[in-house]
Coordinates of C-alpha atoms and ligand atoms in Angstrom, one line a residue:
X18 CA 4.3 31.0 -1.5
X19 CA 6.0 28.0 -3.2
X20 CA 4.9 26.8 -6.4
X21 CA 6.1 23.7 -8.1
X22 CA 5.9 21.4 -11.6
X23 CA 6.7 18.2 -11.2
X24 CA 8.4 16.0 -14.3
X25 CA 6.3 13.5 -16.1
X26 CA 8.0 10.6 -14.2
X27 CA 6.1 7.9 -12.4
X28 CA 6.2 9.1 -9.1
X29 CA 6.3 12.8 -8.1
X30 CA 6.3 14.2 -4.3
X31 CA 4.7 17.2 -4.6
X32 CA 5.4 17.8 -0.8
X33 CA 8.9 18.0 -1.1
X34 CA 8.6 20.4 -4.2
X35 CA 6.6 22.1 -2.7
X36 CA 8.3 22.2 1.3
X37 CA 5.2 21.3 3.0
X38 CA 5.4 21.0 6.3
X39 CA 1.9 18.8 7.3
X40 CA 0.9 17.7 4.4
X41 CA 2.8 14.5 2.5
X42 CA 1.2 14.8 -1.6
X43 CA 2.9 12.5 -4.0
X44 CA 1.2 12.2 -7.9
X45 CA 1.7 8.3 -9.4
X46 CA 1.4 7.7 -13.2
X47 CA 0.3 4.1 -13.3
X48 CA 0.2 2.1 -16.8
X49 CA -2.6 -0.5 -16.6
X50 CA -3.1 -3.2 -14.4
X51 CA 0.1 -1.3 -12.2
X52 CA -0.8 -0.8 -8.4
X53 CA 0.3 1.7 -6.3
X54 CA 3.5 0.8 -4.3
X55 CA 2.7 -1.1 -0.8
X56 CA 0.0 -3.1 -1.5
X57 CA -2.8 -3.2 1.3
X58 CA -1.9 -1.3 4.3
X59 CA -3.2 1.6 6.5
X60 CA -1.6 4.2 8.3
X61 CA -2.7 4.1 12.0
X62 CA -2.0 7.9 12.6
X63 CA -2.4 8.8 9.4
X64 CA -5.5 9.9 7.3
X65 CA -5.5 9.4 3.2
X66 CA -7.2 11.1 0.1
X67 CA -6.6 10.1 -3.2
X68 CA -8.2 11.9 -6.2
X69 CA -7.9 10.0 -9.2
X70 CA -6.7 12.8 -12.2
X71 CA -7.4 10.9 -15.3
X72 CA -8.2 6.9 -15.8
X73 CA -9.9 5.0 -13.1
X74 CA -8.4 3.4 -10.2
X75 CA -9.9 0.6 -8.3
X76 CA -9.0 0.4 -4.5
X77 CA -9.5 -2.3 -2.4
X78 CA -9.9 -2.8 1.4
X79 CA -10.7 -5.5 3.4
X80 CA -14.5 -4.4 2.7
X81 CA -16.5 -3.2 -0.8
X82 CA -13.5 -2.0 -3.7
X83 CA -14.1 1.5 -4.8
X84 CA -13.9 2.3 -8.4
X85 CA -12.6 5.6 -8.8
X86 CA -12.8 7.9 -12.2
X87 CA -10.8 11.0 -13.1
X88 CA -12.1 13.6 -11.4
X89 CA -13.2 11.6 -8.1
X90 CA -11.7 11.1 -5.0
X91 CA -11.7 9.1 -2.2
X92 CA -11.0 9.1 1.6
X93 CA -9.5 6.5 3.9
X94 CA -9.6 7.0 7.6
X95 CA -6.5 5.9 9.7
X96 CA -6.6 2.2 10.6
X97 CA -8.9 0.9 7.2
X98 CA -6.7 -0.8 4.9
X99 CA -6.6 0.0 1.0
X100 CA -4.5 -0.2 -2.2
X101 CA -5.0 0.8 -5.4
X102 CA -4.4 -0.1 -9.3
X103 CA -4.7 1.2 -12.7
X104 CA -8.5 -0.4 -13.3
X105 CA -8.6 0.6 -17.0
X106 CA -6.8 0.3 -20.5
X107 CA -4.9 4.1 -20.5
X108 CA -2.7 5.3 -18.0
X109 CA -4.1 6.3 -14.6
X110 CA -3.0 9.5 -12.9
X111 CA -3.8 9.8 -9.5
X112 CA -2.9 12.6 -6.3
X113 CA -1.9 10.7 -3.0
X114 CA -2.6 13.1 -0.1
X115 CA -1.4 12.1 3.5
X116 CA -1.7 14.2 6.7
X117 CA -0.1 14.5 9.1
X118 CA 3.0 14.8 6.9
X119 CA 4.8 12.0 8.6
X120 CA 3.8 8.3 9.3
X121 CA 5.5 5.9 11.8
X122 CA 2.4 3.2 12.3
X123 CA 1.9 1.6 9.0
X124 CA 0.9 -2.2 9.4
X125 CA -0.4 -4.9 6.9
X126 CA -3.4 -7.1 7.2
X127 CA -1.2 -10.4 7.9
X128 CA -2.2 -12.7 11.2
X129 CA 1.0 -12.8 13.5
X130 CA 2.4 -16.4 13.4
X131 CA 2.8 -17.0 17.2
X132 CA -0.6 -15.1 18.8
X133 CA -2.8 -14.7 15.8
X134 CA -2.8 -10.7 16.3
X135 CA -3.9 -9.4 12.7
X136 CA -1.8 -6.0 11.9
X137 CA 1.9 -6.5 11.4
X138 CA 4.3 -3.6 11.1
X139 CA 6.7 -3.8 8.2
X140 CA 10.2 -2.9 8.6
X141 CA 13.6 -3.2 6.2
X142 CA 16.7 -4.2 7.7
X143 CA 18.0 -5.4 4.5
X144 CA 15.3 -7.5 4.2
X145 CA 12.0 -8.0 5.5
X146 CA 10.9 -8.1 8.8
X147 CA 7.1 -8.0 9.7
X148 CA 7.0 -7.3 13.7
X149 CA 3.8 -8.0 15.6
X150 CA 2.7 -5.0 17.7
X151 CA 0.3 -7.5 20.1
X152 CA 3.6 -10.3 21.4
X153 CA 6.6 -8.1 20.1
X154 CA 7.8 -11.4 18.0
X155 CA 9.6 -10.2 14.8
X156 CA 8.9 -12.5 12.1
X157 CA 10.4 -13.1 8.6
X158 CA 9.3 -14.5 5.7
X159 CA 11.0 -17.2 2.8
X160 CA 10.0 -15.1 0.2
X161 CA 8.1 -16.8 -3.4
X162 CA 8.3 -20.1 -3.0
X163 CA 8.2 -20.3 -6.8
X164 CA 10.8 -17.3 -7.6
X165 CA 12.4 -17.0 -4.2
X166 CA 12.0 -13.5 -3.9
X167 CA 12.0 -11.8 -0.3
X168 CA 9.4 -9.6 -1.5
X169 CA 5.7 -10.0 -0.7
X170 CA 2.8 -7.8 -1.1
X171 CA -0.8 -8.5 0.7
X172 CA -3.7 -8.4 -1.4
X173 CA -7.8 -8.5 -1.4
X174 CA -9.0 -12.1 -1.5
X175 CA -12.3 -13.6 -3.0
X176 CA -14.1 -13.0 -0.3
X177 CA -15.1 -10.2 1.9
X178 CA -11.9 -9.7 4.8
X179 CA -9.8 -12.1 3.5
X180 CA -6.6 -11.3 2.4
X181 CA -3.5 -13.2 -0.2
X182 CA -0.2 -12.7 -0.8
X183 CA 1.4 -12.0 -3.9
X184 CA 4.7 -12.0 -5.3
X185 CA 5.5 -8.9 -6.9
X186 CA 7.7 -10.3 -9.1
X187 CA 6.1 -13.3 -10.7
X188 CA 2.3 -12.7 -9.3
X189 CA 2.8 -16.1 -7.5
X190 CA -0.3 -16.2 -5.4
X191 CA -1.0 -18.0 -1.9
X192 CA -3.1 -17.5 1.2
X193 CA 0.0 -16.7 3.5
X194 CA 3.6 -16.2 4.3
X195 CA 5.6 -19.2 4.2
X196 CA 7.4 -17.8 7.8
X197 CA 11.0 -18.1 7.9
Ligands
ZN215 ZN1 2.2 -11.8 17.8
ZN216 ZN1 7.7 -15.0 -7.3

């Protein structure tokens, strides 16, 4: 038996307090209108459950938002895309629970520039590099056009499946990457 208290920082892995060996568990503290790192993705081999511990989370997917209250959870299968942020005025607390422990296959809701394949896999080589899993092209992006930032997150659009990009930095918003 292990047991384990984790600090009152931001982000806490409960899995590695805790040794597991299957299971990946990290708790986030989220101030308002603060997402949870990533913005929209899925895990192709991986299968996610987030209870919500106290506040209210709203996640979004490519399909209906869920609005989550303390003491809720919620369950995303392997492939569906979702993110999550603080939805109300107090800070959110909310369990991340991934199994298996482990995920290589982790893509983002962006079209592929040369054959239009939707679900690019994000990699860091210093900067980075969104690889297409359909053509094998690798594909980088010129950052915020408005704060040149290399970063970019993908977010829920208006309307139902559609998808923008924002700028973590400066919440500069537009409907795709500018490709490098
Ligand atoms: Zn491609
Ligand atoms: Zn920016």
């Amino acid at each position: 038996m292990e047991t384990f208290s984790p600090d009152d920082a931001d982000r806490a892995s409960l899995s590695e307090g805790l040794g597991t060996t299957d299971v990946a568990i990290n708790r986030y503290r989220l101030a308002p209108g603060e997402g949870l790192p990533g913005g929209l993705h899925t895990h192709l081999d991986q299968e996610e459950v987030f209870v919500v511990l106290d506040g209210t989370v709203r996640f979004e997917t490519l399909a209906e938002p869920a609005v989550v209250d303390a003491g809720e959870a919620v369950r995303f299968a392997p492939g569906e895309y979702q993110t999550g942020a603080n939805d109300g005025d107090s800070p959110a607390v909310v369990l991340a629970i991934g199994a298996p422990k482990g995920s290589e296959a982790v893509r983002v809701p962006l079209a592929c520039p040369d054959c239009d394949h939707r679900g690019l896999a994000p990699e860091w080589d210093g900067e980075l590099l969104l690889a297409c899993p359909q053509c094998a092209g690798e594909h980088r992006t010129r950052g915020c056009p408005e704060c040149e930032r290399g970063e970019l997150k993908v977010a829920a659009g208006e309307n139902e499946g559609e998808t923008v990009v924002v700028c973590p930095d400066c919440g500069a918003e537009r409907a795709t990457p500018q490709w490098a």
